[in-house]
Amino acid sequence: MATAKRDYYEVLGLSRTATVDEVKKAFRQKARQFHPDVNKEPEAEAQFKEISEAYEVLIDEDKRSAYDRFGHAAVSGNGAGGQGFDPFQGFGSFSDIFETFFTAAASGGGATGTRPRRAQRGAHLAYRLTIEFEEAIFGAEKEIEVPRLAVCPKCEGSGAEPGTETTVCPNCSGRGEVRRTQQSIFGQFVSVVPCERCHGEGKIVATPCTECKGEGRVKETRKLAVKIPAGVDDGAQIRLTGEGEAGPRGAPAGDLYIELNVKASKLFKREGNDLLYELNVNMAQAALGAEIQVPTVDGATTPVKVAAGTQSGKIVRVKGAGVPFLRGTGRGDMLTKVSVQIPTSLTEEQKRLLRELGQTFGDNTPEVPEKGLFGKLKDALGG
Ligand SMILES: [Zn+2]
Ligand SMILES: [Zn+2]
């Protein structure tokens, strides 16, 4: 079900530097062309959804910058388990788009739709996947098992027992909506509401499928392969379009959001694309300088030079030994932080050598400033 998604800029025919006004203008033009209320071509609805989705991301500063950096994988809609963007839900008809949506831009979409809700899509699912520290850095392919509602194999989602047919809803003549005329003190007004008999689907299952009882979907546990891109961080989300729950009676499926939980490493701490490694050296190494083999996240070692006279806290950078950049090429660095260890237990021999060494450093007593006025006053008063 997961198909390759087109680039959002390409969908709206925009350059990557397009301004907010250009994004709005491009969407308005495309919406006029493809809104299913004016365009009766069968692909129009899918195209309209595609441009609406592109618009939703590019008009939002945060989502756009996330998309620019990480691509579709990182634009997580409204978050795991949340209600995904459905262009038909908040503002339904063609005129709603231009009246409600553009005048009250970013108001969150006042639901004034006169169009009945279309057949309800399947729910989005969230899955928390724990991976090793190294898998987040170098990428991995994981297999997960997701319990979900899937298209019923017996009726292929129609909800009708094979061999029988669905019938056109007699209540709404297959339109899925009914007009209701009401009287008010302002006169007569007509509202359009979803048909109660067929729940807006326009058709009725006369002989329900015995497998799914007419729902068109059944429970299953599905094995899925998930590709983890190299360089992801803890909390990153991967969206698998159409891998959520199947919709009832053939309605579109929801999406599956995989939230990554990255295990900590014993050796490294991650700071964006850099890795922090704490290198313990002894007093002699810090004072005289040393070259030390340090472990890298690749499972190898690399020599790190500690210069003579290095103080605790000094950072030695190992270029390119960090985390790969999610987009583009190259890697961050490994930051080796030197920590000078003061011995806590010494042999008699070490003590003797250190005492001897200490004497060569001379008297290190801090200078005491002359007594100030307060001190003199205290002396005069006798304590
Ligand atoms: Zn069935
Ligand atoms: Zn009906």
Short mmCIF file of C-alpha atoms and ligand atoms in Angstrom, two decimals:
data_model
loop_
_atom_site.label_atom_id
_atom_site.label_comp_id
_atom_site.label_asym_id
_atom_site.label_seq_id
_atom_site.Cartn_x
_atom_site.Cartn_y
_atom_site.Cartn_z
CA MET A 1 0.00 0.00 0.00
CA ALA A 2 2.83 2.38 0.76
CA THR A 3 3.61 4.15 -2.46
CA ALA A 4 6.46 6.50 -3.17
CA LYS A 5 5.39 9.99 -2.23
CA ARG A 6 6.09 12.90 -4.52
CA ASP A 7 8.13 15.79 -3.29
CA TYR A 8 5.82 18.43 -1.79
CA TYR A 9 7.46 21.28 -3.70
CA GLU A 10 7.04 19.34 -6.91
CA VAL A 11 3.38 18.67 -6.10
CA LEU A 12 2.70 22.41 -5.87
CA GLY A 13 5.13 23.31 -8.65
CA LEU A 14 7.29 25.43 -6.36
CA SER A 15 10.99 26.03 -5.82
CA ARG A 16 12.46 25.23 -2.42
CA THR A 17 12.81 28.93 -1.69
CA ALA A 18 9.13 29.73 -2.30
CA THR A 19 7.62 32.34 0.02
CA VAL A 20 4.48 31.83 2.11
CA ASP A 21 2.50 33.88 -0.42
CA GLU A 22 3.76 31.75 -3.28
CA VAL A 23 2.77 28.59 -1.41
CA LYS A 24 -0.75 29.98 -0.86
CA LYS A 25 -1.07 31.10 -4.45
CA ALA A 26 0.10 27.78 -5.85
CA PHE A 27 -2.29 25.83 -3.64
CA ARG A 28 -5.24 28.07 -4.57
CA GLN A 29 -4.56 27.52 -8.26
CA LYS A 30 -4.20 23.77 -7.91
CA ALA A 31 -7.23 23.53 -5.62
CA ARG A 32 -9.36 25.28 -8.24
CA GLN A 33 -8.20 22.74 -10.76
CA PHE A 34 -8.61 19.55 -8.73
CA HIS A 35 -11.26 20.05 -6.08
CA PRO A 36 -13.67 17.12 -6.55
CA ASP A 37 -16.61 19.53 -6.51
CA VAL A 38 -15.46 21.02 -9.79
CA ASN A 39 -13.31 18.25 -11.22
CA LYS A 40 -15.16 15.01 -11.82
CA GLU A 41 -12.16 13.05 -13.07
CA PRO A 42 -11.62 9.90 -10.98
CA GLU A 43 -8.08 10.91 -9.94
CA ALA A 44 -9.13 14.40 -8.87
CA GLU A 45 -9.79 13.46 -5.26
CA ALA A 46 -6.42 11.78 -4.82
CA GLN A 47 -4.70 14.72 -6.46
CA PHE A 48 -6.57 17.16 -4.30
CA LYS A 49 -5.52 15.25 -1.21
CA GLU A 50 -1.93 15.28 -2.39
CA ILE A 51 -1.85 19.04 -2.92
CA SER A 52 -3.68 19.63 0.37
CA GLU A 53 -1.13 17.55 2.22
CA ALA A 54 1.75 19.37 0.53
CA TYR A 55 0.13 22.69 1.41
CA GLU A 56 -0.43 21.72 5.03
CA VAL A 57 3.28 21.02 5.46
CA LEU A 58 4.76 23.87 3.42
CA ILE A 59 2.55 26.56 4.97
CA ASP A 60 3.64 25.62 8.48
CA GLU A 61 7.07 26.96 9.33
CA ASP A 62 7.97 24.11 11.70
CA LYS A 63 6.68 21.32 9.50
CA ARG A 64 8.32 22.81 6.45
CA SER A 65 11.74 23.00 8.07
CA ALA A 66 11.38 19.43 9.37
CA TYR A 67 10.43 18.31 5.87
CA ASP A 68 13.35 20.22 4.35
CA ARG A 69 15.75 18.43 6.66
CA PHE A 70 14.34 14.93 6.89
CA GLY A 71 11.85 14.50 4.04
CA HIS A 72 8.55 12.70 4.21
CA ALA A 73 9.77 10.34 6.91
CA ALA A 74 9.93 13.17 9.41
CA VAL A 75 6.72 15.01 8.61
CA SER A 76 4.59 13.14 11.03
CA GLY A 77 1.26 14.80 10.37
CA ASN A 78 -0.26 15.60 13.71
CA GLY A 79 1.70 13.06 15.65
CA ALA A 80 1.40 9.43 16.53
CA GLY A 81 -2.09 8.25 17.14
CA GLY A 82 -3.48 11.68 16.37
CA GLN A 83 -6.03 12.47 13.73
CA GLY A 84 -4.28 12.83 10.42
CA PHE A 85 -4.95 15.64 8.03
CA ASP A 86 -8.07 15.08 6.05
CA PRO A 87 -8.78 17.89 3.63
CA PHE A 88 -12.46 16.99 3.53
CA GLN A 89 -13.08 17.07 7.20
CA GLY A 90 -12.67 20.66 8.29
CA PHE A 91 -13.68 22.46 5.15
CA GLY A 92 -15.75 20.45 2.83
CA SER A 93 -17.11 22.16 -0.22
CA PHE A 94 -15.31 24.10 -2.87
CA SER A 95 -16.67 27.43 -1.64
CA ASP A 96 -15.68 26.58 1.95
CA ILE A 97 -12.07 26.40 0.86
CA PHE A 98 -12.07 29.84 -0.55
CA GLU A 99 -14.35 31.49 1.96
CA THR A 100 -13.53 29.84 5.23
CA PHE A 101 -10.05 28.62 4.71
CA PHE A 102 -8.35 31.56 3.11
CA THR A 103 -10.07 34.35 4.96
CA ALA A 104 -9.58 32.76 8.34
CA ALA A 105 -6.21 31.30 7.46
CA ALA A 106 -4.63 29.11 10.11
CA SER A 107 -7.66 29.34 12.33
CA GLY A 108 -7.63 25.61 12.66
CA GLY A 109 -10.37 25.07 10.13
CA GLY A 110 -13.81 26.04 11.30
CA ALA A 111 -16.01 23.06 10.60
CA THR A 112 -18.83 24.55 8.62
CA GLY A 113 -18.89 21.79 6.04
CA THR A 114 -22.24 21.08 4.50
CA ARG A 115 -20.80 18.00 2.83
CA PRO A 116 -21.37 14.84 4.83
CA ARG A 117 -18.31 13.08 6.10
CA ARG A 118 -17.12 10.62 3.57
CA ALA A 119 -16.79 7.01 4.44
CA GLN A 120 -14.59 7.09 7.54
CA ARG A 121 -10.97 6.20 6.98
CA GLY A 122 -9.19 3.66 9.16
CA ALA A 123 -7.49 4.78 12.35
CA HIS A 124 -3.84 5.80 12.50
CA LEU A 125 -1.73 3.52 14.65
CA ALA A 126 1.32 4.24 16.76
CA TYR A 127 4.07 1.74 17.43
CA ARG A 128 7.02 2.29 19.75
CA LEU A 129 10.16 0.59 18.51
CA THR A 130 13.25 0.28 20.69
CA ILE A 131 16.55 0.10 18.82
CA GLU A 132 20.21 -0.11 19.78
CA PHE A 133 22.35 3.03 19.94
CA GLU A 134 24.43 1.83 16.98
CA GLU A 135 21.34 1.00 14.89
CA ALA A 136 20.22 4.62 15.13
CA ILE A 137 23.63 5.72 13.93
CA PHE A 138 24.20 3.32 11.08
CA GLY A 139 20.60 2.47 10.14
CA ALA A 140 18.95 -0.92 10.29
CA GLU A 141 16.12 -2.98 8.99
CA LYS A 142 13.77 -4.24 11.69
CA GLU A 143 10.80 -6.54 11.56
CA ILE A 144 7.83 -5.62 13.68
CA GLU A 145 4.49 -7.26 14.35
CA VAL A 146 1.53 -4.94 14.35
CA PRO A 147 -1.92 -6.05 15.50
CA ARG A 148 -4.49 -4.17 13.45
CA LEU A 149 -7.72 -4.32 11.49
CA ALA A 150 -7.05 -5.36 7.90
CA VAL A 151 -9.17 -5.65 4.78
CA CYS A 152 -11.32 -8.78 5.08
CA PRO A 153 -9.86 -11.39 2.74
CA LYS A 154 -13.23 -13.07 2.19
CA CYS A 155 -15.22 -10.10 0.88
CA GLU A 156 -12.18 -7.99 -0.06
CA GLY A 157 -13.44 -5.18 2.12
CA SER A 158 -16.92 -4.77 0.61
CA GLY A 159 -18.65 -6.24 3.66
CA ALA A 160 -20.97 -8.24 1.41
CA GLU A 161 -20.97 -12.04 1.40
CA PRO A 162 -19.21 -13.17 -1.79
CA GLY A 163 -21.77 -13.83 -4.50
CA THR A 164 -24.15 -11.24 -3.10
CA GLU A 165 -24.15 -7.60 -3.99
CA THR A 166 -24.44 -4.33 -2.16
CA THR A 167 -27.54 -2.40 -2.99
CA VAL A 168 -28.00 1.29 -3.52
CA CYS A 169 -29.30 2.90 -0.34
CA PRO A 170 -33.02 3.57 -0.90
CA ASN A 171 -33.04 6.39 1.66
CA CYS A 172 -30.58 8.62 -0.18
CA SER A 173 -30.56 6.98 -3.60
CA GLY A 174 -26.87 6.30 -3.22
CA ARG A 175 -25.85 9.92 -2.62
CA GLY A 176 -24.88 9.34 0.98
CA GLU A 177 -26.58 12.56 2.04
CA VAL A 178 -30.11 13.78 2.48
CA ARG A 179 -31.57 17.25 2.33
CA ARG A 180 -33.58 18.39 5.26
CA THR A 181 -35.86 21.40 5.00
CA GLN A 182 -36.49 23.27 8.19
CA GLN A 183 -38.62 26.24 9.11
CA SER A 184 -37.21 28.99 11.25
CA ILE A 185 -38.29 32.51 12.10
CA PHE A 186 -36.03 33.70 9.29
CA GLY A 187 -37.80 31.49 6.81
CA GLN A 188 -37.11 28.14 5.31
CA PHE A 189 -33.61 26.74 5.14
CA VAL A 190 -32.22 23.57 3.73
CA SER A 191 -29.42 21.60 5.32
CA VAL A 192 -27.64 18.60 3.93
CA VAL A 193 -26.83 15.84 6.42
CA PRO A 194 -25.25 12.40 6.10
CA CYS A 195 -27.76 9.66 5.41
CA GLU A 196 -28.51 7.78 8.63
CA ARG A 197 -29.44 4.55 6.91
CA CYS A 198 -26.12 4.00 5.11
CA HIS A 199 -23.90 6.25 7.28
CA GLY A 200 -23.03 8.34 4.24
CA GLU A 201 -21.73 5.42 2.23
CA GLY A 202 -24.58 5.42 -0.31
CA LYS A 203 -24.88 1.66 -0.36
CA ILE A 204 -26.23 -1.05 1.88
CA VAL A 205 -24.94 -4.55 2.48
CA ALA A 206 -27.94 -6.85 2.13
CA THR A 207 -26.15 -10.09 3.05
CA PRO A 208 -23.25 -9.31 5.39
CA CYS A 209 -20.01 -11.25 4.94
CA THR A 210 -19.87 -14.02 7.55
CA GLU A 211 -16.16 -13.49 8.13
CA CYS A 212 -16.30 -9.81 9.08
CA LYS A 213 -20.04 -9.44 9.80
CA GLY A 214 -20.30 -6.76 7.15
CA GLU A 215 -17.50 -4.57 8.54
CA GLY A 216 -15.21 -5.26 5.61
CA ARG A 217 -12.23 -5.71 7.93
CA VAL A 218 -10.88 -8.31 10.32
CA LYS A 219 -8.21 -8.47 13.03
CA GLU A 220 -4.77 -9.60 11.99
CA THR A 221 -1.19 -9.40 13.19
CA ARG A 222 0.93 -8.20 10.37
CA LYS A 223 4.70 -8.51 10.07
CA LEU A 224 6.26 -5.41 8.59
CA ALA A 225 9.81 -4.57 7.64
CA VAL A 226 10.85 -1.12 8.82
CA LYS A 227 13.87 0.59 7.35
CA ILE A 228 15.61 2.80 9.91
CA PRO A 229 17.64 5.50 8.14
CA ALA A 230 21.18 6.08 9.39
CA GLY A 231 21.43 9.09 11.71
CA VAL A 232 17.97 9.05 13.33
CA ASP A 233 17.71 10.20 16.90
CA ASP A 234 15.65 9.19 19.92
CA GLY A 235 12.00 10.18 19.49
CA ALA A 236 12.13 10.31 15.68
CA GLN A 237 9.00 9.16 13.87
CA ILE A 238 8.68 7.13 10.72
CA ARG A 239 5.35 7.18 8.94
CA LEU A 240 4.25 4.19 6.90
CA THR A 241 1.42 5.48 4.75
CA GLY A 242 -1.59 3.20 4.55
CA GLU A 243 -0.19 0.70 7.09
CA GLY A 244 -2.60 1.73 9.84
CA GLU A 245 -6.05 0.21 10.23
CA ALA A 246 -8.18 -0.55 7.19
CA GLY A 247 -11.26 1.65 6.87
CA PRO A 248 -14.71 0.08 7.12
CA ARG A 249 -16.10 -1.38 3.89
CA GLY A 250 -13.25 -0.39 1.63
CA ALA A 251 -12.60 3.09 3.04
CA PRO A 252 -8.94 4.18 2.91
CA ALA A 253 -6.57 2.87 5.55
CA GLY A 254 -4.92 5.05 8.21
CA ASP A 255 -1.16 5.41 8.58
CA LEU A 256 1.26 3.70 10.93
CA TYR A 257 3.56 5.94 12.95
CA ILE A 258 6.66 4.31 14.34
CA GLU A 259 8.24 6.20 17.18
CA LEU A 260 11.86 5.29 17.79
CA ASN A 261 13.21 4.78 21.27
CA VAL A 262 17.01 4.66 21.08
CA LYS A 263 18.88 2.82 23.86
CA ALA A 264 21.70 4.65 25.59
CA SER A 265 25.33 3.70 24.97
CA LYS A 266 27.81 2.84 27.72
CA LEU A 267 30.62 4.60 25.88
CA PHE A 268 29.13 7.55 24.06
CA LYS A 269 26.74 10.38 24.65
CA ARG A 270 25.04 11.80 21.63
CA GLU A 271 24.82 15.55 21.02
CA GLY A 272 23.08 16.01 17.68
CA ASN A 273 25.49 14.59 15.13
CA ASP A 274 28.47 14.60 17.49
CA LEU A 275 29.40 11.87 19.93
CA LEU A 276 30.89 12.68 23.28
CA TYR A 277 33.46 10.30 24.73
CA GLU A 278 35.06 10.79 28.11
CA LEU A 279 38.76 9.87 28.13
CA ASN A 280 40.37 9.29 31.51
CA VAL A 281 44.14 10.03 31.65
CA ASN A 282 46.50 9.96 34.61
CA MET A 283 48.49 12.94 35.93
CA ALA A 284 51.65 11.87 34.12
CA GLN A 285 49.90 11.49 30.76
CA ALA A 286 48.26 14.92 31.16
CA ALA A 287 51.53 16.58 32.13
CA LEU A 288 53.86 14.87 29.67
CA GLY A 289 51.43 14.31 26.78
CA ALA A 290 50.41 10.94 25.32
CA GLU A 291 48.84 9.23 22.35
CA ILE A 292 45.96 7.00 23.38
CA GLN A 293 43.88 4.53 21.34
CA VAL A 294 40.25 5.49 21.84
CA PRO A 295 37.22 3.30 20.85
CA THR A 296 34.98 4.61 18.06
CA VAL A 297 31.29 3.93 17.52
CA ASP A 298 32.26 1.92 14.40
CA GLY A 299 33.74 -0.71 16.70
CA ALA A 300 37.35 0.20 15.91
CA THR A 301 39.86 2.46 17.66
CA THR A 302 41.47 5.73 16.69
CA PRO A 303 44.58 7.41 18.14
CA VAL A 304 43.91 10.59 20.12
CA LYS A 305 46.78 12.93 20.96
CA VAL A 306 46.73 14.44 24.44
CA ALA A 307 49.14 17.37 24.35
CA ALA A 308 51.65 17.94 27.17
CA GLY A 309 50.07 20.13 29.85
CA THR A 310 46.45 19.18 29.03
CA GLN A 311 43.93 20.24 31.70
CA SER A 312 40.77 18.37 32.66
CA GLY A 313 37.82 19.30 30.44
CA LYS A 314 39.88 19.87 27.31
CA ILE A 315 38.16 18.52 24.19
CA VAL A 316 40.04 16.78 21.41
CA ARG A 317 38.00 16.53 18.22
CA VAL A 318 38.13 13.46 16.00
CA LYS A 319 36.71 14.63 12.67
CA GLY A 320 34.08 12.46 10.94
CA ALA A 321 33.82 9.84 13.71
CA GLY A 322 30.34 10.96 14.77
CA VAL A 323 26.79 10.34 13.53
CA PRO A 324 25.99 10.37 9.78
CA PHE A 325 23.81 13.29 8.63
CA LEU A 326 20.28 12.13 7.83
CA ARG A 327 20.21 14.15 4.65
CA GLY A 328 23.27 14.66 2.57
CA THR A 329 26.61 13.05 3.17
CA GLY A 330 29.26 13.12 5.85
CA ARG A 331 29.27 12.57 9.57
CA GLY A 332 29.55 14.63 12.72
CA ASP A 333 32.63 14.44 14.96
CA MET A 334 33.65 12.54 18.03
CA LEU A 335 34.46 14.90 20.89
CA THR A 336 36.97 13.34 23.24
CA LYS A 337 36.75 15.08 26.59
CA VAL A 338 39.90 14.63 28.66
CA SER A 339 39.40 13.94 32.35
CA VAL A 340 42.56 13.96 34.47
CA GLN A 341 42.32 11.37 37.26
CA ILE A 342 43.85 12.22 40.63
CA PRO A 343 44.86 8.92 42.30
CA THR A 344 42.92 8.05 45.44
CA SER A 345 45.13 5.19 46.60
CA LEU A 346 48.92 5.16 46.28
CA THR A 347 51.63 2.66 47.09
CA GLU A 348 54.39 3.72 49.47
CA GLU A 349 56.76 3.97 46.51
CA GLN A 350 54.34 6.24 44.59
CA LYS A 351 53.89 8.43 47.68
CA ARG A 352 57.65 8.81 48.07
CA LEU A 353 58.07 9.72 44.39
CA LEU A 354 55.22 12.21 44.49
CA ARG A 355 56.57 13.88 47.66
CA GLU A 356 59.94 14.18 45.99
CA LEU A 357 58.30 15.58 42.86
CA GLY A 358 56.19 17.94 44.93
CA GLN A 359 59.26 19.50 46.52
CA THR A 360 60.60 20.41 43.07
CA PHE A 361 57.46 22.51 42.46
CA GLY A 362 58.45 24.84 45.30
CA ASP A 363 56.29 26.58 47.89
CA ASN A 364 52.75 27.00 46.56
CA THR A 365 51.23 28.85 49.56
CA PRO A 366 48.77 31.52 48.38
CA GLU A 367 49.66 35.12 49.13
CA VAL A 368 47.58 36.63 51.97
CA PRO A 369 46.63 40.28 51.52
CA GLU A 370 47.50 42.80 54.24
CA LYS A 371 44.90 43.27 56.96
CA GLY A 372 42.19 45.73 56.00
CA LEU A 373 40.54 48.32 58.22
CA PHE A 374 38.01 45.79 59.56
CA GLY A 375 40.74 43.40 60.65
CA LYS A 376 42.65 46.17 62.42
CA LEU A 377 39.47 47.26 64.21
CA LYS A 378 38.84 43.68 65.34
CA ASP A 379 42.40 43.46 66.75
CA ALA A 380 41.90 46.76 68.63
CA LEU A 381 38.69 45.49 70.21
CA GLY A 382 40.42 42.31 71.31
CA GLY A 383 38.80 39.63 69.14
ZN ZN B 1 -15.75 -9.81 4.92
ZN ZN B 2 -28.17 6.34 2.37
#
